Coordinates of C-alpha atoms and ligand atoms in Angstrom, one line a residue:
M139 CA 44.2 17.1 15.3
I140 CA 40.5 17.7 14.5
T141 CA 38.0 17.8 17.3
L142 CA 34.6 16.6 16.4
L143 CA 31.5 17.8 18.2
D144 CA 29.1 14.8 18.3
Y145 CA 26.5 13.8 20.9
G146 CA 25.4 10.5 19.6
A147 CA 22.3 11.0 17.5
G148 CA 23.5 12.0 14.0
N149 CA 25.5 10.2 11.5
V150 CA 29.1 11.4 12.1
R151 CA 30.7 8.2 10.8
S152 CA 31.0 9.7 7.3
V153 CA 32.7 12.9 8.6
I154 CA 35.1 10.8 10.6
N155 CA 35.8 8.6 7.6
A156 CA 36.4 11.5 5.3
I157 CA 38.8 13.3 7.8
E158 CA 40.7 10.1 8.4
K159 CA 40.9 9.4 4.7
L160 CA 42.6 12.8 4.4
G161 CA 45.2 11.5 6.9
E162 CA 44.2 13.6 9.8
R163 CA 43.6 12.4 13.4
I164 CA 40.3 13.0 15.0
T165 CA 39.0 13.1 18.6
V166 CA 35.4 13.3 19.7
V167 CA 34.1 15.7 22.3
T168 CA 32.9 14.2 25.5
T169 CA 33.1 17.3 27.8
G170 CA 32.8 21.0 27.5
R171 CA 36.5 21.2 28.3
D172 CA 37.3 19.2 25.1
I173 CA 35.6 22.0 23.1
L174 CA 37.6 24.7 24.8
D175 CA 40.8 22.9 24.3
A176 CA 40.2 22.1 20.6
E177 CA 42.6 23.3 17.9
K178 CA 40.1 22.9 15.1
L179 CA 36.5 22.1 15.7
V180 CA 34.1 20.5 13.3
F181 CA 30.4 20.3 14.1
P182 CA 28.4 18.2 11.7
R183 CA 24.8 17.9 12.4
V184 CA 21.6 16.8 10.6
G185 CA 18.2 16.6 12.0
N186 CA 16.1 18.9 14.1
F187 CA 17.3 22.3 15.3
G188 CA 15.3 22.2 18.5
S189 CA 16.6 18.8 19.6
M190 CA 20.1 19.9 18.8
M191 CA 19.9 23.0 21.0
R192 CA 18.3 21.0 23.9
I193 CA 21.1 18.5 23.9
L194 CA 23.8 21.1 23.6
R195 CA 22.2 22.7 26.7
Q196 CA 21.7 19.5 28.6
K197 CA 25.4 18.6 28.0
Q198 CA 26.4 22.1 29.0
F199 CA 28.2 22.6 25.7
V200 CA 26.7 26.0 24.9
Q201 CA 29.1 28.1 27.0
P202 CA 32.2 26.2 25.8
L203 CA 31.0 26.5 22.2
L204 CA 30.6 30.3 22.6
G205 CA 34.0 30.4 24.3
Y206 CA 35.6 28.5 21.4
L207 CA 33.9 30.5 18.7
G208 CA 35.2 33.7 20.4
S209 CA 38.7 32.5 20.5
G210 CA 39.5 33.0 16.9
R211 CA 40.3 29.3 16.2
P212 CA 39.0 27.5 13.1
F213 CA 35.4 26.2 13.3
L214 CA 33.5 24.3 10.5
G215 CA 29.8 23.8 11.0
I216 CA 28.1 21.4 8.6
C217 CA 24.3 21.6 7.8
V218 CA 22.5 22.3 11.1
G219 CA 26.0 22.7 12.6
M220 CA 26.1 25.8 10.4
Q221 CA 22.6 26.9 11.2
V222 CA 23.3 26.9 15.0
L223 CA 25.5 30.0 14.4
F224 CA 22.4 32.1 13.8
E225 CA 20.0 33.5 16.3
G226 CA 17.3 30.8 15.9
S227 CA 15.2 28.7 13.6
D228 CA 11.6 28.5 12.5
E229 CA 12.0 24.7 13.1
A230 CA 12.1 25.4 16.9
P231 CA 11.4 29.1 17.5
E232 CA 11.4 28.5 21.3
E233 CA 15.1 27.5 21.2
K234 CA 17.7 30.2 20.9
G235 CA 20.7 29.6 18.5
L236 CA 24.2 30.7 19.3
G237 CA 23.7 34.1 17.8
I238 CA 27.3 34.5 16.4
L239 CA 25.8 35.6 13.1
P240 CA 22.8 37.9 12.9
G241 CA 19.9 36.2 11.1
W242 CA 17.3 33.5 11.3
V243 CA 16.8 30.0 9.8
K244 CA 13.6 29.7 7.8
R245 CA 11.8 26.9 6.0
F246 CA 12.0 26.8 2.2
D247 CA 8.9 28.6 0.8
V248 CA 9.0 27.2 -2.7
D249 CA 6.9 25.6 -5.3
L250 CA 9.4 22.7 -5.4
A251 CA 10.0 19.5 -3.5
V252 CA 11.0 20.1 0.1
P253 CA 13.5 18.9 1.5
H254 CA 15.9 20.2 -1.0
I255 CA 17.8 17.0 -1.6
G256 CA 20.6 16.5 -4.0
W257 CA 23.6 18.0 -5.8
N258 CA 23.5 21.7 -6.4
G259 CA 26.1 24.4 -7.2
I260 CA 27.5 27.3 -5.2
N261 CA 28.1 30.9 -6.0
V262 CA 31.1 32.2 -4.1
K263 CA 30.6 35.8 -2.8
Q264 CA 33.9 36.5 -1.0
P265 CA 37.6 35.3 -1.0
T266 CA 38.1 32.2 1.0
D267 CA 40.6 29.4 1.5
L268 CA 37.7 26.8 1.7
F269 CA 37.4 26.3 -2.0
Y270 CA 41.1 26.4 -2.9
G271 CA 41.8 24.2 -5.9
L272 CA 38.2 24.1 -7.1
D273 CA 36.9 25.7 -10.3
G274 CA 33.8 27.0 -8.7
D275 CA 31.3 25.1 -10.8
E276 CA 31.4 21.9 -8.8
K277 CA 28.2 20.5 -7.2
F278 CA 27.8 19.6 -3.5
Y279 CA 25.3 17.4 -1.7
F280 CA 22.5 19.2 0.1
V281 CA 19.7 17.7 2.2
H282 CA 17.6 20.2 4.2
S283 CA 14.2 21.8 4.6
Y284 CA 15.4 24.9 6.3
H285 CA 18.0 27.5 5.3
A286 CA 19.7 30.5 6.9
V287 CA 18.7 34.1 6.1
A288 CA 21.7 36.2 7.0
D289 CA 21.1 39.8 8.2
D290 CA 24.8 40.7 7.6
P291 CA 25.8 40.2 3.9
A292 CA 29.4 40.1 5.0
S293 CA 28.9 36.7 6.6
V294 CA 27.6 35.1 3.4
L295 CA 30.3 33.0 1.8
T296 CA 28.1 31.3 -0.9
T297 CA 24.6 31.3 -2.1
T298 CA 22.7 28.5 -3.9
D299 CA 19.5 28.6 -5.9
Y300 CA 16.5 26.6 -5.1
G301 CA 13.4 28.5 -6.1
Y302 CA 15.4 31.6 -4.9
P303 CA 18.9 32.2 -3.7
F304 CA 19.7 31.0 -0.2
V305 CA 22.8 31.1 2.0
S306 CA 24.7 27.9 1.4
A307 CA 28.0 28.7 3.3
V308 CA 29.0 31.4 5.8
Q309 CA 32.4 32.8 6.9
K310 CA 33.3 35.2 9.7
N311 CA 37.0 35.3 10.4
R312 CA 37.9 31.7 11.0
I313 CA 34.4 30.5 11.6
Q314 CA 33.1 28.8 8.5
G315 CA 30.0 26.7 7.8
T316 CA 28.4 24.9 4.9
Q317 CA 24.8 24.0 4.5
F318 CA 25.9 21.3 2.1
H319 CA 27.7 18.1 3.2
P320 CA 31.4 18.1 2.2
E321 CA 31.7 14.6 3.5
K322 CA 29.1 13.4 1.1
S323 CA 30.1 15.5 -1.9
G324 CA 32.7 13.2 -3.5
A325 CA 36.1 14.6 -4.5
A326 CA 35.0 18.3 -4.4
G327 CA 33.8 17.8 -0.8
L328 CA 37.0 16.1 0.2
T329 CA 38.9 19.1 -1.2
V330 CA 36.8 21.4 1.0
L331 CA 37.5 19.4 4.1
E332 CA 41.2 19.2 3.3
N333 CA 41.3 23.0 2.8
F334 CA 39.8 23.4 6.3
I335 CA 42.2 20.9 7.8
R336 CA 45.4 22.3 6.2
K337 CA 44.7 25.9 6.6
D338 CA 47.7 26.9 4.5
R339 CA 45.6 27.5 1.4
Q340 CA 45.6 30.6 -0.7
V341 CA 42.5 32.9 -0.2
A342 CA 40.7 33.5 -3.4
I343 CA 37.4 33.4 -5.3
P344 CA 37.2 30.4 -7.7
G345 CA 37.1 31.3 -11.4
K346 CA 33.7 30.1 -12.1
C347 CA 30.6 31.2 -10.1
P348 CA 27.4 29.8 -11.7
S349 CA 24.4 32.0 -11.3
P350 CA 21.8 30.7 -10.9
T351 CA 23.0 27.3 -9.6
R352 CA 21.0 24.3 -10.6
L353 CA 20.0 21.2 -8.8
A354 CA 21.1 18.1 -10.7
K355 CA 18.9 15.1 -11.3
R356 CA 20.4 12.2 -9.3
I357 CA 21.5 8.9 -10.8
I358 CA 21.4 6.2 -8.0
A359 CA 22.9 2.8 -8.0
C360 CA 20.9 0.2 -6.1
L361 CA 22.3 -3.0 -4.6
D362 CA 19.9 -5.7 -3.5
V363 CA 21.8 -7.7 -0.9
R364 CA 21.0 -11.0 0.7
A365 CA 22.8 -14.2 1.8
N366 CA 23.1 -16.8 -1.0
D367 CA 22.6 -20.5 -0.5
Q368 CA 26.2 -20.8 0.7
G369 CA 25.6 -18.2 3.4
D370 CA 27.7 -15.5 1.7
L371 CA 26.3 -11.9 1.5
V372 CA 26.0 -11.1 -2.2
V373 CA 24.5 -8.5 -4.4
T374 CA 21.7 -10.2 -6.2
K375 CA 19.1 -9.0 -8.8
G376 CA 15.6 -10.2 -9.5
D377 CA 13.4 -10.4 -12.5
Q378 CA 10.2 -9.0 -11.2
Y379 CA 11.6 -9.7 -7.7
D380 CA 12.5 -13.3 -8.4
V381 CA 16.2 -13.4 -7.6
R382 CA 16.8 -17.1 -8.4
A383 CA 18.1 -18.5 -11.7
A384 CA 18.1 -22.3 -12.1
G385 CA 17.2 -22.6 -8.4
S386 CA 20.1 -20.5 -7.0
V387 CA 20.3 -16.9 -5.8
R388 CA 21.9 -14.9 -8.6
N389 CA 25.3 -13.6 -7.5
L390 CA 26.3 -10.3 -9.1
G391 CA 29.2 -9.4 -6.9
K392 CA 30.3 -8.3 -3.4
P393 CA 28.5 -5.4 -1.9
V394 CA 31.4 -3.3 -0.6
E395 CA 33.4 -3.8 -3.9
L396 CA 30.4 -2.9 -6.1
A397 CA 29.5 0.2 -4.0
G398 CA 33.1 1.4 -4.3
R399 CA 33.0 0.9 -8.1
Y400 CA 29.8 2.9 -8.4
F401 CA 31.3 5.7 -6.3
E402 CA 34.3 5.8 -8.6
E403 CA 32.0 5.7 -11.7
G404 CA 30.0 8.8 -10.6
A405 CA 26.9 7.5 -8.8
D406 CA 25.2 10.4 -7.0
E407 CA 24.0 8.0 -4.3
V408 CA 24.3 4.3 -3.4
T409 CA 21.3 2.4 -1.9
F410 CA 21.6 -1.0 -0.2
L411 CA 18.4 -3.0 0.2
N412 CA 18.6 -6.0 2.5
I413 CA 15.9 -7.8 0.7
T414 CA 15.3 -10.5 3.2
G415 CA 15.1 -8.0 6.0
F416 CA 11.4 -8.6 6.4
R417 CA 12.2 -12.0 7.7
D418 CA 15.7 -11.8 9.1
F419 CA 16.2 -9.2 11.8
P420 CA 19.1 -6.9 10.7
L421 CA 20.6 -6.5 14.2
E422 CA 21.2 -10.2 14.1
D423 CA 22.4 -9.9 10.5
M424 CA 25.6 -8.1 11.5
P425 CA 27.3 -8.6 8.1
M426 CA 25.0 -6.0 6.6
I427 CA 26.1 -3.5 9.3
Q428 CA 29.7 -4.5 8.5
V429 CA 29.0 -3.8 4.8
L430 CA 27.8 -0.3 5.6
K431 CA 30.8 0.4 7.8
E432 CA 33.3 -0.8 5.2
T433 CA 31.5 1.0 2.4
S434 CA 31.4 4.3 4.2
K435 CA 35.2 4.3 4.6
N436 CA 35.6 4.9 0.9
V437 CA 32.3 6.0 -0.6
F438 CA 31.7 9.7 -0.1
V439 CA 28.2 10.1 -1.5
P440 CA 25.0 9.5 0.4
L441 CA 24.3 5.9 1.5
T442 CA 20.7 4.7 2.0
I443 CA 19.9 1.4 3.6
G444 CA 16.7 -0.5 3.7
G445 CA 15.3 -3.8 4.8
G446 CA 14.0 -4.9 8.2
I447 CA 13.5 -1.4 9.7
R448 CA 10.7 -2.3 12.1
D449 CA 10.0 -3.2 15.7
F450 CA 11.2 -6.7 16.5
T451 CA 11.4 -9.1 19.5
D452 CA 14.2 -11.6 19.3
N453 CA 14.1 -15.2 20.5
N454 CA 15.2 -14.2 24.0
G455 CA 12.2 -11.9 24.3
R456 CA 14.3 -8.7 23.9
A457 CA 12.4 -6.0 22.1
Y458 CA 14.0 -3.6 19.7
T459 CA 12.3 -0.6 18.2
A460 CA 12.6 0.4 14.5
L461 CA 14.3 3.5 15.8
Q462 CA 17.0 1.4 17.4
V463 CA 17.5 -0.5 14.2
A464 CA 17.8 2.7 12.3
A465 CA 20.1 4.2 14.9
E466 CA 22.5 1.3 14.4
Y467 CA 22.4 1.8 10.6
F468 CA 23.1 5.6 11.1
R469 CA 26.0 4.8 13.4
S470 CA 27.4 2.5 10.8
G471 CA 27.5 5.1 8.1
A472 CA 24.0 5.4 6.6
D473 CA 22.6 8.8 5.8
K474 CA 19.0 7.6 5.2
V475 CA 17.0 4.5 6.0
S476 CA 14.3 3.1 3.8
I477 CA 11.2 1.5 5.2
G478 CA 9.3 -0.9 3.0
S479 CA 6.8 -3.4 4.4
D480 CA 6.4 -1.6 7.8
A481 CA 5.3 1.6 5.9
V482 CA 2.4 -0.3 4.4
Y483 CA 1.3 -1.6 7.9
I484 CA 1.7 1.9 9.3
V485 CA -0.4 3.5 6.6
E486 CA -3.1 0.8 7.0
E487 CA -3.3 1.6 10.7
F488 CA -3.4 5.3 10.1
L489 CA -6.1 5.0 7.4
K490 CA -8.3 2.9 9.8
S491 CA -7.9 5.1 12.9
G492 CA -7.3 8.5 11.2
R493 CA -5.0 9.3 14.0
R494 CA -1.3 9.9 14.3
T495 CA 0.2 8.0 17.2
G496 CA 3.6 9.5 17.2
Q497 CA 4.8 5.9 17.8
S498 CA 5.3 4.7 14.2
A499 CA 8.7 4.0 12.8
I500 CA 8.3 6.9 10.3
E501 CA 7.4 9.4 13.0
Q502 CA 10.0 8.3 15.5
I503 CA 12.9 8.2 13.1
A504 CA 11.9 11.5 11.4
S505 CA 11.6 13.2 14.8
V506 CA 15.1 12.1 15.9
Y507 CA 17.0 12.1 12.6
G508 CA 14.9 14.5 10.5
N509 CA 12.5 13.9 7.7
Q510 CA 15.2 13.7 5.1
A511 CA 16.6 10.6 6.8
V512 CA 13.3 8.6 6.2
V513 CA 12.8 7.1 2.7
I514 CA 9.8 5.0 1.9
S515 CA 10.4 2.1 -0.4
I516 CA 7.2 1.1 -2.3
D517 CA 6.9 -2.2 -4.1
P518 CA 3.7 -1.8 -6.2
R519 CA 2.3 -3.9 -8.9
R520 CA -0.4 -3.3 -11.5
I521 CA -3.9 -4.7 -10.8
Y522 CA -6.0 -4.4 -14.0
V523 CA -9.7 -3.7 -14.1
D524 CA -12.1 -3.2 -17.0
A525 CA -13.6 0.0 -15.5
P526 CA -12.8 2.3 -12.5
D527 CA -16.0 1.3 -10.7
Q528 CA -14.7 -2.2 -10.4
T529 CA -12.4 -1.3 -7.5
P530 CA -12.5 1.2 -4.6
H531 CA -8.9 2.2 -5.4
A532 CA -8.0 5.2 -7.5
T533 CA -7.3 3.9 -11.1
V534 CA -5.5 5.4 -14.1
E535 CA -6.5 4.9 -17.7
T536 CA -3.5 3.1 -19.1
A537 CA -1.7 3.1 -22.4
I538 CA -0.4 -0.4 -21.5
P539 CA -3.5 -2.6 -21.5
G540 CA -3.8 -5.7 -19.2
P541 CA -3.7 -9.3 -20.4
R542 CA -7.4 -9.3 -21.3
G543 CA -7.1 -5.8 -22.9
Q544 CA -8.2 -4.1 -19.6
R545 CA -7.7 -0.3 -20.0
Y546 CA -7.6 0.7 -16.3
C547 CA -5.4 -0.3 -13.5
W548 CA -4.5 0.6 -9.9
F549 CA -1.0 0.3 -8.3
Q550 CA -1.3 -2.1 -5.5
C551 CA 1.3 -1.9 -2.6
T552 CA 2.9 -5.2 -1.5
V553 CA 4.9 -6.3 1.5
K554 CA 7.5 -8.9 2.1
G555 CA 9.4 -8.3 -1.1
G556 CA 6.4 -8.4 -3.3
R557 CA 5.1 -11.6 -1.9
E558 CA 1.8 -10.2 -0.5
G559 CA -0.5 -7.6 -2.0
R560 CA -2.4 -5.2 0.3
E561 CA -5.5 -3.0 -0.1
V562 CA -3.5 0.3 -0.4
D563 CA -2.5 2.0 -3.6
A564 CA 0.9 3.5 -4.1
A565 CA -0.2 7.1 -4.3
T566 CA -2.2 6.9 -1.1
L567 CA 0.7 5.2 0.6
A568 CA 3.2 7.9 -0.5
Q569 CA 0.9 10.7 0.5
T570 CA 0.2 9.3 3.9
C571 CA 3.8 8.6 4.6
E572 CA 4.6 12.2 3.7
Q573 CA 2.0 13.3 6.2
L574 CA 3.7 11.1 8.8
G575 CA 7.1 12.7 8.2
A576 CA 8.8 10.7 5.4
G577 CA 11.2 12.8 3.4
E578 CA 11.5 10.9 0.1
I579 CA 9.9 8.1 -1.8
L580 CA 11.8 5.2 -3.5
L581 CA 9.3 4.0 -6.1
N582 CA 10.0 0.6 -7.3
C583 CA 7.8 -1.3 -9.8
I584 CA 7.5 -5.1 -9.7
D585 CA 6.1 -5.3 -13.2
R586 CA 9.2 -3.5 -14.6
D587 CA 11.9 -4.7 -12.2
G588 CA 14.8 -6.4 -14.1
T589 CA 12.9 -6.2 -17.4
N590 CA 15.0 -3.5 -19.1
L591 CA 11.8 -2.1 -20.6
G592 CA 12.1 1.4 -19.1
F593 CA 10.5 3.0 -16.1
D594 CA 6.7 2.8 -15.6
I595 CA 5.9 6.5 -16.4
E596 CA 2.2 6.1 -15.5
L597 CA 2.9 4.8 -12.0
I598 CA 5.6 7.5 -11.4
N599 CA 3.3 10.3 -12.4
A600 CA 0.5 8.9 -10.3
V601 CA 2.7 8.9 -7.2
K602 CA 4.7 12.1 -7.9
Q603 CA 1.5 14.1 -8.3
A604 CA 0.3 12.9 -4.9
V605 CA 3.3 14.2 -2.9
T606 CA 5.5 17.2 -2.5
I607 CA 8.6 15.3 -1.3
P608 CA 11.2 14.0 -3.8
V609 CA 10.6 10.8 -5.6
I610 CA 13.2 8.3 -6.9
A611 CA 12.0 6.4 -10.0
S612 CA 13.1 2.8 -9.9
S613 CA 12.9 -0.4 -11.9
G614 CA 13.1 -1.2 -15.6
A615 CA 16.1 0.9 -16.8
G616 CA 17.5 -0.8 -19.8
C617 CA 19.5 1.9 -21.6
E618 CA 20.6 5.5 -21.3
A619 CA 17.5 6.8 -23.1
H620 CA 15.2 5.4 -20.4
F621 CA 16.7 7.9 -18.0
A622 CA 16.1 10.8 -20.4
E623 CA 12.6 9.6 -20.9
V624 CA 11.8 9.5 -17.1
F625 CA 13.2 12.9 -16.6
A626 CA 11.3 14.4 -19.6
N627 CA 8.0 12.8 -18.8
T628 CA 7.8 13.0 -15.1
D629 CA 9.0 15.5 -12.4
V630 CA 11.1 13.0 -10.4
E631 CA 14.3 14.2 -8.8
S632 CA 16.3 11.1 -9.4
A633 CA 16.4 7.7 -11.1
L634 CA 17.7 4.4 -9.8
A635 CA 19.0 1.3 -11.6
A636 CA 20.5 -1.9 -10.6
G637 CA 20.8 -4.7 -13.3
I638 CA 22.3 -2.6 -16.1
F639 CA 25.0 -1.3 -13.8
H640 CA 25.8 -4.7 -12.1
R641 CA 26.1 -6.4 -15.5
R642 CA 28.1 -3.5 -16.9
E643 CA 25.7 -3.2 -19.8
V644 CA 25.5 0.6 -19.3
P645 CA 28.1 2.4 -17.1
I646 CA 26.9 5.3 -14.9
S647 CA 29.2 7.5 -16.8
A648 CA 27.4 6.6 -20.1
V649 CA 24.1 7.5 -18.6
K650 CA 25.5 10.9 -17.5
A651 CA 27.2 11.5 -20.9
Y652 CA 23.8 10.8 -22.6
L653 CA 21.9 13.1 -20.3
K654 CA 24.4 16.0 -20.6
G655 CA 22.8 18.9 -22.3
K656 CA 19.3 17.4 -21.8
V657 CA 18.9 17.6 -18.1
E658 CA 21.1 19.1 -15.3
I659 CA 23.4 16.4 -13.9
R660 CA 26.6 16.2 -11.9
L661 CA 29.6 15.3 -14.0
Ligands
1PR885 O1 10.1 -4.6 3.6 O2 11.3 -2.8 4.9 O3 12.1 -5.2 5.0 O4 12.4 -3.8 3.0 C1 12.8 -4.7 2.0 C2 13.3 -4.0 0.9 O5 13.9 -4.9 0.0 C3 12.3 -3.2 0.1 O6 12.8 -1.9 -0.2 C4 12.1 -4.0 -1.2 O7 11.9 -3.1 -2.3 C5 13.4 -4.7 -1.3 N1 13.1 -6.1 -1.9 C6 12.5 -7.1 -1.3 N2 12.5 -8.1 -2.1 C7 13.1 -7.8 -3.3 C8 13.4 -8.6 -4.4 O8 13.9 -8.2 -5.5 N3 13.0 -9.9 -4.4 N4 14.1 -5.7 -4.0 C9 13.5 -6.4 -3.1 C10 13.6 -4.7 -4.6 C11 13.9 -3.3 -6.3 C12 14.8 -2.3 -6.7 C13 15.6 -2.7 -7.8 C14 15.0 -1.9 -8.9 C15 15.9 -1.7 -10.1 N5 14.5 -4.3 -5.5 O9 15.3 -1.6 -5.7 O10 16.9 -2.4 -7.4 O11 13.9 -2.6 -9.4 O12 16.2 -2.8 -10.8 P1 16.5 -2.8 -12.3 O13 17.2 -1.6 -12.6 O14 17.4 -4.0 -12.5 O15 15.2 -3.0 -13.0 P2 11.4 -4.1 4.2

């Protein structure tokens, strides 16, 4: 029996699903006594170090936790659940950590995108049972802006490189912790969890220890989901956002089945976009929540969900905040939520007033779930002009002239699934959302969507250069070479496709086979 320490805020559904998948029973802590009575305790936690410590104190869990950790029984901390073992964190210097391990948690100080998001390797420093059965060159899923700096080298189980080596797992007697998420790390991650659960594993150092480790470029499968005319929830796909063919919504498959297939084929992440979310309120659209719950039972890579994340008042006058909508998605198995239309309205307000309110969906969700949980989905289209002085927006000189031979364009943000253009350009939107606390940009492109012509490199460079957070290139992938092209010509951390995967024109494994040796990927 595994005891899970959860207090409501984070996404623990995937940890529960992974442990249950391994055939183990699980019970969730409700009182301090449950912690003290546990046989094996798992503490998964994403988000803010300070809010975690405050809740642990309010619930009077700190003393029981210290008691448990002193008892010599097995403990596995995941992400911030590992960081809590240290003395404190720069994220909330006023809050003391548990101080089981000497050291402090610091923010990444690197010339690279922060948060560190994606699949990276580990370099195992000491014998352990946690990696039993692994070769040592597997990659695991990380998502964090802070990392532990251990004062005692004996507590360092693994290091990982991101600009410099940082502590990616710790071990002290039967206390273990990973900065990465085993529950989101595919087969390798499930092996780690199984090793923790079984505890009859041989103690060893895996044969391969890559040094330095390398962050992989991510290949993401995207599923645009909506109800078709018969009322069934289907994966659909647009051509430049038009999802109808001969008057009917295209039906490319069932969401849960397709997501499962992409996991098996090696997708590094799966994204669901509820594309009619701007008009249908997702908490009334329970099938989407159900899709997420079902998917997360069998898909052990990160899941992002977008569509309809905004404040809403239903027909009975009951008001919901975007944070409540997001919370429901996190509880159902999402790791990140993506905000589309609402991000444009938030940025418009911010640019008008020049003031942060703390009330926007971006700020609220980021403050509770962490920046890494907030993705901004941008739906831009090109607006051509003859010369930069014809528009107040920042233009680029383009190698793809407009219909009348125009050599300049700006990238206009749209809302409501591309139906309405707004007076904000994509780079400004991305930059402002980063300031407000977004952790990643999902950069679509209406001009390229469904065309198979390749990614819009000019758009991607314009946005990537405006931000320091990771950017996902999206729209237009038609063959394996387009992925190599986007990674060679831009600095994006990941690339997303939909149509070619749904229609089985190019399997994910073929994309990875093509990229092998050209860019770092997870195989
Ligand atoms: O505005 O917060 O409710 O979010 C709605 C979400 O739904 C947004 O993320 C928006 O991008 C998405 N969306 C709305 N309408 C459509 C549509 O297609 N009619 N889908 C839509 C956007 C774009 C991509 C697509 C890539 C790759 N889909 O995600 O998957 O372009 O396609 P490809 O590889 O086939 O070229 P809100």
